[in-house]
mmCIF file with all atom_site columns, C-alpha atoms in Angstrom:
data_model
loop_
_atom_site.group_PDB
_atom_site.id
_atom_site.type_symbol
_atom_site.label_atom_id
_atom_site.label_alt_id
_atom_site.label_comp_id
_atom_site.label_asym_id
_atom_site.label_entity_id
_atom_site.label_seq_id
_atom_site.pdbx_PDB_ins_code
_atom_site.Cartn_x
_atom_site.Cartn_y
_atom_site.Cartn_z
_atom_site.occupancy
_atom_site.B_iso_or_equiv
_atom_site.pdbx_formal_charge
_atom_site.auth_seq_id
_atom_site.auth_comp_id
_atom_site.auth_asym_id
_atom_site.auth_atom_id
_atom_site.pdbx_PDB_model_num
ATOM 1   C CA . UNK A 1 1   ? 22.120  4.050   -3.739  1.00 0.00 ? 1   UNK A CA 1
ATOM 2   C CA . UNK A 1 2   ? 21.796  2.633   -0.180  1.00 0.00 ? 2   UNK A CA 1
ATOM 3   C CA . UNK A 1 3   ? 23.163  -0.886  1.202   1.00 0.00 ? 3   UNK A CA 1
ATOM 4   C CA . UNK A 1 4   ? 20.214  -3.051  1.859   1.00 0.00 ? 4   UNK A CA 1
ATOM 5   C CA . UNK A 1 5   ? 17.586  -0.816  0.925   1.00 0.00 ? 5   UNK A CA 1
ATOM 6   C CA . UNK A 1 6   ? 15.358  -1.348  -2.393  1.00 0.00 ? 6   UNK A CA 1
ATOM 7   C CA . UNK A 1 7   ? 16.495  1.301   -5.063  1.00 0.00 ? 7   UNK A CA 1
ATOM 8   C CA . UNK A 1 8   ? 12.791  1.460   -6.003  1.00 0.00 ? 8   UNK A CA 1
ATOM 9   C CA . UNK A 1 9   ? 12.288  3.524   -2.609  1.00 0.00 ? 9   UNK A CA 1
ATOM 10  C CA . UNK A 1 10  ? 13.278  7.058   -3.458  1.00 0.00 ? 10  UNK A CA 1
ATOM 11  C CA . UNK A 1 11  ? 14.086  9.639   -1.009  1.00 0.00 ? 11  UNK A CA 1
ATOM 12  C CA . UNK A 1 12  ? 10.624  10.994  -0.898  1.00 0.00 ? 12  UNK A CA 1
ATOM 13  C CA . UNK A 1 13  ? 9.072   7.527   0.032   1.00 0.00 ? 13  UNK A CA 1
ATOM 14  C CA . UNK A 1 14  ? 11.793  6.864   2.499   1.00 0.00 ? 14  UNK A CA 1
ATOM 15  C CA . UNK A 1 15  ? 11.006  10.094  4.324   1.00 0.00 ? 15  UNK A CA 1
ATOM 16  C CA . UNK A 1 16  ? 7.292   9.213   4.440   1.00 0.00 ? 16  UNK A CA 1
ATOM 17  C CA . UNK A 1 17  ? 7.954   5.580   5.621   1.00 0.00 ? 17  UNK A CA 1
ATOM 18  C CA . UNK A 1 18  ? 10.360  7.012   8.341   1.00 0.00 ? 18  UNK A CA 1
ATOM 19  C CA . UNK A 1 19  ? 7.992   9.711   9.355   1.00 0.00 ? 19  UNK A CA 1
ATOM 20  C CA . UNK A 1 20  ? 4.814   7.463   9.721   1.00 0.00 ? 20  UNK A CA 1
ATOM 21  C CA . UNK A 1 21  ? 4.074   6.096   13.155  1.00 0.00 ? 21  UNK A CA 1
ATOM 22  C CA . UNK A 1 22  ? 2.117   3.004   14.291  1.00 0.00 ? 22  UNK A CA 1
ATOM 23  C CA . UNK A 1 23  ? -1.408  2.792   12.916  1.00 0.00 ? 23  UNK A CA 1
ATOM 24  C CA . UNK A 1 24  ? -0.564  5.448   10.030  1.00 0.00 ? 24  UNK A CA 1
ATOM 25  C CA . UNK A 1 25  ? -1.892  4.157   6.562   1.00 0.00 ? 25  UNK A CA 1
ATOM 26  C CA . UNK A 1 26  ? 0.050   4.039   3.203   1.00 0.00 ? 26  UNK A CA 1
ATOM 27  C CA . UNK A 1 27  ? -1.912  3.701   -0.056  1.00 0.00 ? 27  UNK A CA 1
ATOM 28  C CA . UNK A 1 28  ? -0.461  2.052   -3.103  1.00 0.00 ? 28  UNK A CA 1
ATOM 29  C CA . UNK A 1 29  ? -2.181  2.890   -6.349  1.00 0.00 ? 29  UNK A CA 1
ATOM 30  C CA . UNK A 1 30  ? -2.178  2.205   -9.906  1.00 0.00 ? 30  UNK A CA 1
ATOM 31  C CA . UNK A 1 31  ? -1.765  4.828   -12.727 1.00 0.00 ? 31  UNK A CA 1
ATOM 32  C CA . UNK A 1 32  ? -5.718  5.049   -13.182 1.00 0.00 ? 32  UNK A CA 1
ATOM 33  C CA . UNK A 1 33  ? -6.370  6.103   -9.443  1.00 0.00 ? 33  UNK A CA 1
ATOM 34  C CA . UNK A 1 34  ? -7.164  9.982   -8.772  1.00 0.00 ? 34  UNK A CA 1
ATOM 35  C CA . UNK A 1 35  ? -3.870  10.250  -6.954  1.00 0.00 ? 35  UNK A CA 1
ATOM 36  C CA . UNK A 1 36  ? -3.501  14.026  -6.921  1.00 0.00 ? 36  UNK A CA 1
ATOM 37  C CA . UNK A 1 37  ? -7.207  14.571  -5.761  1.00 0.00 ? 37  UNK A CA 1
ATOM 38  C CA . UNK A 1 38  ? -6.928  11.909  -3.049  1.00 0.00 ? 38  UNK A CA 1
ATOM 39  C CA . UNK A 1 39  ? -3.377  12.630  -1.887  1.00 0.00 ? 39  UNK A CA 1
ATOM 40  C CA . UNK A 1 40  ? -4.112  16.389  -1.446  1.00 0.00 ? 40  UNK A CA 1
ATOM 41  C CA . UNK A 1 41  ? -6.357  15.420  1.448   1.00 0.00 ? 41  UNK A CA 1
ATOM 42  C CA . UNK A 1 42  ? -3.740  13.164  3.184   1.00 0.00 ? 42  UNK A CA 1
ATOM 43  C CA . UNK A 1 43  ? -1.455  13.910  6.024   1.00 0.00 ? 43  UNK A CA 1
ATOM 44  C CA . UNK A 1 44  ? 1.426   14.447  3.511   1.00 0.00 ? 44  UNK A CA 1
ATOM 45  C CA . UNK A 1 45  ? -0.718  16.222  1.104   1.00 0.00 ? 45  UNK A CA 1
ATOM 46  C CA . UNK A 1 46  ? 1.038   15.260  -2.070  1.00 0.00 ? 46  UNK A CA 1
ATOM 47  C CA . UNK A 1 47  ? 1.587   12.255  -4.376  1.00 0.00 ? 47  UNK A CA 1
ATOM 48  C CA . UNK A 1 48  ? 4.691   10.169  -3.740  1.00 0.00 ? 48  UNK A CA 1
ATOM 49  C CA . UNK A 1 49  ? 5.731   8.144   -6.829  1.00 0.00 ? 49  UNK A CA 1
ATOM 50  C CA . UNK A 1 50  ? 7.391   4.916   -7.529  1.00 0.00 ? 50  UNK A CA 1
ATOM 51  C CA . UNK A 1 51  ? 7.286   5.072   -11.320 1.00 0.00 ? 51  UNK A CA 1
ATOM 52  C CA . UNK A 1 52  ? 7.808   2.298   -13.980 1.00 0.00 ? 52  UNK A CA 1
ATOM 53  C CA . UNK A 1 53  ? 7.182   -0.605  -11.447 1.00 0.00 ? 53  UNK A CA 1
ATOM 54  C CA . UNK A 1 54  ? 4.277   -3.080  -10.752 1.00 0.00 ? 54  UNK A CA 1
ATOM 55  C CA . UNK A 1 55  ? 2.028   -2.511  -7.691  1.00 0.00 ? 55  UNK A CA 1
ATOM 56  C CA . UNK A 1 56  ? 3.522   -5.734  -6.449  1.00 0.00 ? 56  UNK A CA 1
ATOM 57  C CA . UNK A 1 57  ? 7.142   -4.732  -6.645  1.00 0.00 ? 57  UNK A CA 1
ATOM 58  C CA . UNK A 1 58  ? 6.335   -1.491  -4.988  1.00 0.00 ? 58  UNK A CA 1
ATOM 59  C CA . UNK A 1 59  ? 4.546   -3.076  -2.062  1.00 0.00 ? 59  UNK A CA 1
ATOM 60  C CA . UNK A 1 60  ? 7.430   -5.610  -1.782  1.00 0.00 ? 60  UNK A CA 1
ATOM 61  C CA . UNK A 1 61  ? 9.900   -2.733  -1.473  1.00 0.00 ? 61  UNK A CA 1
ATOM 62  C CA . UNK A 1 62  ? 7.905   -0.908  0.874   1.00 0.00 ? 62  UNK A CA 1
ATOM 63  C CA . UNK A 1 63  ? 7.223   -4.055  3.226   1.00 0.00 ? 63  UNK A CA 1
ATOM 64  C CA . UNK A 1 64  ? 10.954  -4.778  3.187   1.00 0.00 ? 64  UNK A CA 1
ATOM 65  C CA . UNK A 1 65  ? 11.266  -1.901  5.511   1.00 0.00 ? 65  UNK A CA 1
ATOM 66  C CA . UNK A 1 66  ? 7.799   -1.345  7.034   1.00 0.00 ? 66  UNK A CA 1
ATOM 67  C CA . UNK A 1 67  ? 5.995   -3.844  9.234   1.00 0.00 ? 67  UNK A CA 1
ATOM 68  C CA . UNK A 1 68  ? 2.314   -4.357  8.947   1.00 0.00 ? 68  UNK A CA 1
ATOM 69  C CA . UNK A 1 69  ? -0.083  -3.538  12.010  1.00 0.00 ? 69  UNK A CA 1
ATOM 70  C CA . UNK A 1 70  ? -0.727  -6.855  13.925  1.00 0.00 ? 70  UNK A CA 1
ATOM 71  C CA . UNK A 1 71  ? -3.337  -5.208  15.933  1.00 0.00 ? 71  UNK A CA 1
ATOM 72  C CA . UNK A 1 72  ? -5.911  -4.640  13.317  1.00 0.00 ? 72  UNK A CA 1
ATOM 73  C CA . UNK A 1 73  ? -7.626  -6.896  10.861  1.00 0.00 ? 73  UNK A CA 1
ATOM 74  C CA . UNK A 1 74  ? -7.519  -5.061  7.840   1.00 0.00 ? 74  UNK A CA 1
ATOM 75  C CA . UNK A 1 75  ? -3.723  -3.867  7.887   1.00 0.00 ? 75  UNK A CA 1
ATOM 76  C CA . UNK A 1 76  ? -3.687  -4.660  4.261   1.00 0.00 ? 76  UNK A CA 1
ATOM 77  C CA . UNK A 1 77  ? -6.703  -3.944  2.003   1.00 0.00 ? 77  UNK A CA 1
ATOM 78  C CA . UNK A 1 78  ? -7.481  -4.128  -1.759  1.00 0.00 ? 78  UNK A CA 1
ATOM 79  C CA . UNK A 1 79  ? -10.138 -2.186  -3.822  1.00 0.00 ? 79  UNK A CA 1
ATOM 80  C CA . UNK A 1 80  ? -12.889 -4.559  -4.884  1.00 0.00 ? 80  UNK A CA 1
ATOM 81  C CA . UNK A 1 81  ? -13.892 -5.000  -8.526  1.00 0.00 ? 81  UNK A CA 1
ATOM 82  C CA . UNK A 1 82  ? -16.987 -2.925  -9.272  1.00 0.00 ? 82  UNK A CA 1
ATOM 83  C CA . UNK A 1 83  ? -19.839 -5.310  -9.720  1.00 0.00 ? 83  UNK A CA 1
ATOM 84  C CA . UNK A 1 84  ? -17.863 -8.440  -8.963  1.00 0.00 ? 84  UNK A CA 1
ATOM 85  C CA . UNK A 1 85  ? -16.581 -7.846  -5.381  1.00 0.00 ? 85  UNK A CA 1
ATOM 86  C CA . UNK A 1 86  ? -15.594 -11.829 -5.118  1.00 0.00 ? 86  UNK A CA 1
ATOM 87  C CA . UNK A 1 87  ? -13.244 -11.473 -8.180  1.00 0.00 ? 87  UNK A CA 1
ATOM 88  C CA . UNK A 1 88  ? -9.598  -11.069 -7.477  1.00 0.00 ? 88  UNK A CA 1
ATOM 89  C CA . UNK A 1 89  ? -7.575  -9.750  -10.509 1.00 0.00 ? 89  UNK A CA 1
ATOM 90  C CA . UNK A 1 90  ? -3.902  -11.224 -10.965 1.00 0.00 ? 90  UNK A CA 1
ATOM 91  C CA . UNK A 1 91  ? -2.415  -7.992  -9.843  1.00 0.00 ? 91  UNK A CA 1
ATOM 92  C CA . UNK A 1 92  ? -4.089  -8.590  -6.631  1.00 0.00 ? 92  UNK A CA 1
ATOM 93  C CA . UNK A 1 93  ? -2.856  -12.129 -6.418  1.00 0.00 ? 93  UNK A CA 1
ATOM 94  C CA . UNK A 1 94  ? 0.654   -10.785 -6.977  1.00 0.00 ? 94  UNK A CA 1
ATOM 95  C CA . UNK A 1 95  ? 0.345   -8.190  -4.298  1.00 0.00 ? 95  UNK A CA 1
ATOM 96  C CA . UNK A 1 96  ? -0.998  -10.813 -1.960  1.00 0.00 ? 96  UNK A CA 1
ATOM 97  C CA . UNK A 1 97  ? 2.332   -13.038 -2.659  1.00 0.00 ? 97  UNK A CA 1
ATOM 98  C CA . UNK A 1 98  ? 4.454   -10.012 -1.893  1.00 0.00 ? 98  UNK A CA 1
ATOM 99  C CA . UNK A 1 99  ? 2.593   -9.479  1.373   1.00 0.00 ? 99  UNK A CA 1
ATOM 100 C CA . UNK A 1 100 ? 2.849   -13.226 2.396   1.00 0.00 ? 100 UNK A CA 1
ATOM 101 C CA . UNK A 1 101 ? 6.597   -13.074 1.570   1.00 0.00 ? 101 UNK A CA 1
ATOM 102 C CA . UNK A 1 102 ? 7.504   -10.017 3.365   1.00 0.00 ? 102 UNK A CA 1
ATOM 103 C CA . UNK A 1 103 ? 5.364   -11.015 6.621   1.00 0.00 ? 103 UNK A CA 1
ATOM 104 C CA . UNK A 1 104 ? 6.600   -14.807 6.551   1.00 0.00 ? 104 UNK A CA 1
ATOM 105 C CA . UNK A 1 105 ? 2.971   -15.967 6.495   1.00 0.00 ? 105 UNK A CA 1
ATOM 106 C CA . UNK A 1 106 ? -0.532  -15.441 4.818   1.00 0.00 ? 106 UNK A CA 1
ATOM 107 C CA . UNK A 1 107 ? -1.689  -12.073 5.573   1.00 0.00 ? 107 UNK A CA 1
ATOM 108 C CA . UNK A 1 108 ? -5.186  -11.691 3.876   1.00 0.00 ? 108 UNK A CA 1
ATOM 109 C CA . UNK A 1 109 ? -5.884  -8.752  1.792   1.00 0.00 ? 109 UNK A CA 1
ATOM 110 C CA . UNK A 1 110 ? -9.398  -7.348  2.991   1.00 0.00 ? 110 UNK A CA 1
ATOM 111 C CA . UNK A 1 111 ? -11.570 -6.247  0.305   1.00 0.00 ? 111 UNK A CA 1
ATOM 112 C CA . UNK A 1 112 ? -12.931 -2.589  0.323   1.00 0.00 ? 112 UNK A CA 1
ATOM 113 C CA . UNK A 1 113 ? -15.554 -1.129  -1.902  1.00 0.00 ? 113 UNK A CA 1
ATOM 114 C CA . UNK A 1 114 ? -14.186 1.291   -4.410  1.00 0.00 ? 114 UNK A CA 1
ATOM 115 C CA . UNK A 1 115 ? -15.906 4.432   -3.202  1.00 0.00 ? 115 UNK A CA 1
ATOM 116 C CA . UNK A 1 116 ? -15.021 3.235   0.439   1.00 0.00 ? 116 UNK A CA 1
ATOM 117 C CA . UNK A 1 117 ? -11.725 2.869   -0.680  1.00 0.00 ? 117 UNK A CA 1
ATOM 118 C CA . UNK A 1 118 ? -11.457 6.283   -1.829  1.00 0.00 ? 118 UNK A CA 1
ATOM 119 C CA . UNK A 1 119 ? -12.664 7.596   1.467   1.00 0.00 ? 119 UNK A CA 1
ATOM 120 C CA . UNK A 1 120 ? -10.292 5.413   3.363   1.00 0.00 ? 120 UNK A CA 1
ATOM 121 C CA . UNK A 1 121 ? -7.312  6.510   1.210   1.00 0.00 ? 121 UNK A CA 1
ATOM 122 C CA . UNK A 1 122 ? -8.116  10.210  2.325   1.00 0.00 ? 122 UNK A CA 1
ATOM 123 C CA . UNK A 1 123 ? -7.528  9.323   5.701   1.00 0.00 ? 123 UNK A CA 1
ATOM 124 C CA . UNK A 1 124 ? -4.033  8.051   4.881   1.00 0.00 ? 124 UNK A CA 1
ATOM 125 C CA . UNK A 1 125 ? -0.610  9.390   5.658   1.00 0.00 ? 125 UNK A CA 1
ATOM 126 C CA . UNK A 1 126 ? 0.459   9.478   2.168   1.00 0.00 ? 126 UNK A CA 1
ATOM 127 C CA . UNK A 1 127 ? -0.563  8.041   -1.509  1.00 0.00 ? 127 UNK A CA 1
ATOM 128 C CA . UNK A 1 128 ? 2.164   6.273   -3.390  1.00 0.00 ? 128 UNK A CA 1
ATOM 129 C CA . UNK A 1 129 ? 1.364   6.055   -7.146  1.00 0.00 ? 129 UNK A CA 1
ATOM 130 C CA . UNK A 1 130 ? 3.085   3.256   -9.032  1.00 0.00 ? 130 UNK A CA 1
ATOM 131 C CA . UNK A 1 131 ? 3.601   2.616   -12.839 1.00 0.00 ? 131 UNK A CA 1
ATOM 132 C CA . UNK A 1 132 ? 1.028   -0.179  -12.378 1.00 0.00 ? 132 UNK A CA 1
ATOM 133 C CA . UNK A 1 133 ? -1.367  0.039   -15.620 1.00 0.00 ? 133 UNK A CA 1
ATOM 134 C CA . UNK A 1 134 ? -3.605  -3.151  -14.821 1.00 0.00 ? 134 UNK A CA 1
ATOM 135 C CA . UNK A 1 135 ? -6.982  -2.313  -13.191 1.00 0.00 ? 135 UNK A CA 1
ATOM 136 C CA . UNK A 1 136 ? -7.608  -2.561  -9.326  1.00 0.00 ? 136 UNK A CA 1
ATOM 137 C CA . UNK A 1 137 ? -3.912  -2.201  -8.223  1.00 0.00 ? 137 UNK A CA 1
ATOM 138 C CA . UNK A 1 138 ? -4.955  -0.140  -5.231  1.00 0.00 ? 138 UNK A CA 1
ATOM 139 C CA . UNK A 1 139 ? -4.114  -1.133  -1.811  1.00 0.00 ? 139 UNK A CA 1
ATOM 140 C CA . UNK A 1 140 ? -3.743  0.075   1.668   1.00 0.00 ? 140 UNK A CA 1
ATOM 141 C CA . UNK A 1 141 ? -1.172  -1.063  4.155   1.00 0.00 ? 141 UNK A CA 1
ATOM 142 C CA . UNK A 1 142 ? -1.235  0.119   7.955   1.00 0.00 ? 142 UNK A CA 1
ATOM 143 C CA . UNK A 1 143 ? 2.242   0.320   9.550   1.00 0.00 ? 143 UNK A CA 1
ATOM 144 C CA . UNK A 1 144 ? 2.791   -1.646  12.659  1.00 0.00 ? 144 UNK A CA 1
ATOM 145 C CA . UNK A 1 145 ? 5.555   -1.707  15.140  1.00 0.00 ? 145 UNK A CA 1
ATOM 146 C CA . UNK A 1 146 ? 9.109   -3.191  15.399  1.00 0.00 ? 146 UNK A CA 1
ATOM 147 C CA . UNK A 1 147 ? 9.794   -4.566  18.721  1.00 0.00 ? 147 UNK A CA 1
ATOM 148 C CA . UNK A 1 148 ? 12.695  -4.011  20.805  1.00 0.00 ? 148 UNK A CA 1
ATOM 149 C CA . UNK A 1 149 ? 15.835  -6.385  20.335  1.00 0.00 ? 149 UNK A CA 1
ATOM 150 C CA . UNK A 1 150 ? 15.766  -8.873  22.982  1.00 0.00 ? 150 UNK A CA 1
ATOM 151 C CA . UNK A 1 151 ? 18.986  -8.932  25.386  1.00 0.00 ? 151 UNK A CA 1
#
């Protein structure tokens, strides 16, 4: 247990967050996502797990340490619902709320078509699989920078 760090963030996830640089992307996925197949193609090359928690709780824990990239419009994305791209499931509303809280302002989740999402995920630094069982609990988060402290 570490002071000030969410207990949901295990050593493997902390290592990945520390290793990522500005512009590196992390993928947070539900239990139905083909995590092993996609993760094998990422920089890290293996699936990281935050088991038994929702996607929103995992995203909140990750964003408690990782800033989002302010230089791009799609620093936070969600997988679109197949056949209903305008639909936003409850799990995505919950993750949107977690992002907004972490960033202190509304930060829109940009939609990405399912197969485009899979391709995008292959270019990520890593894949974090959660215990989320609801469909479409899949998101990407792109790491930003932490500015120097002012004097």
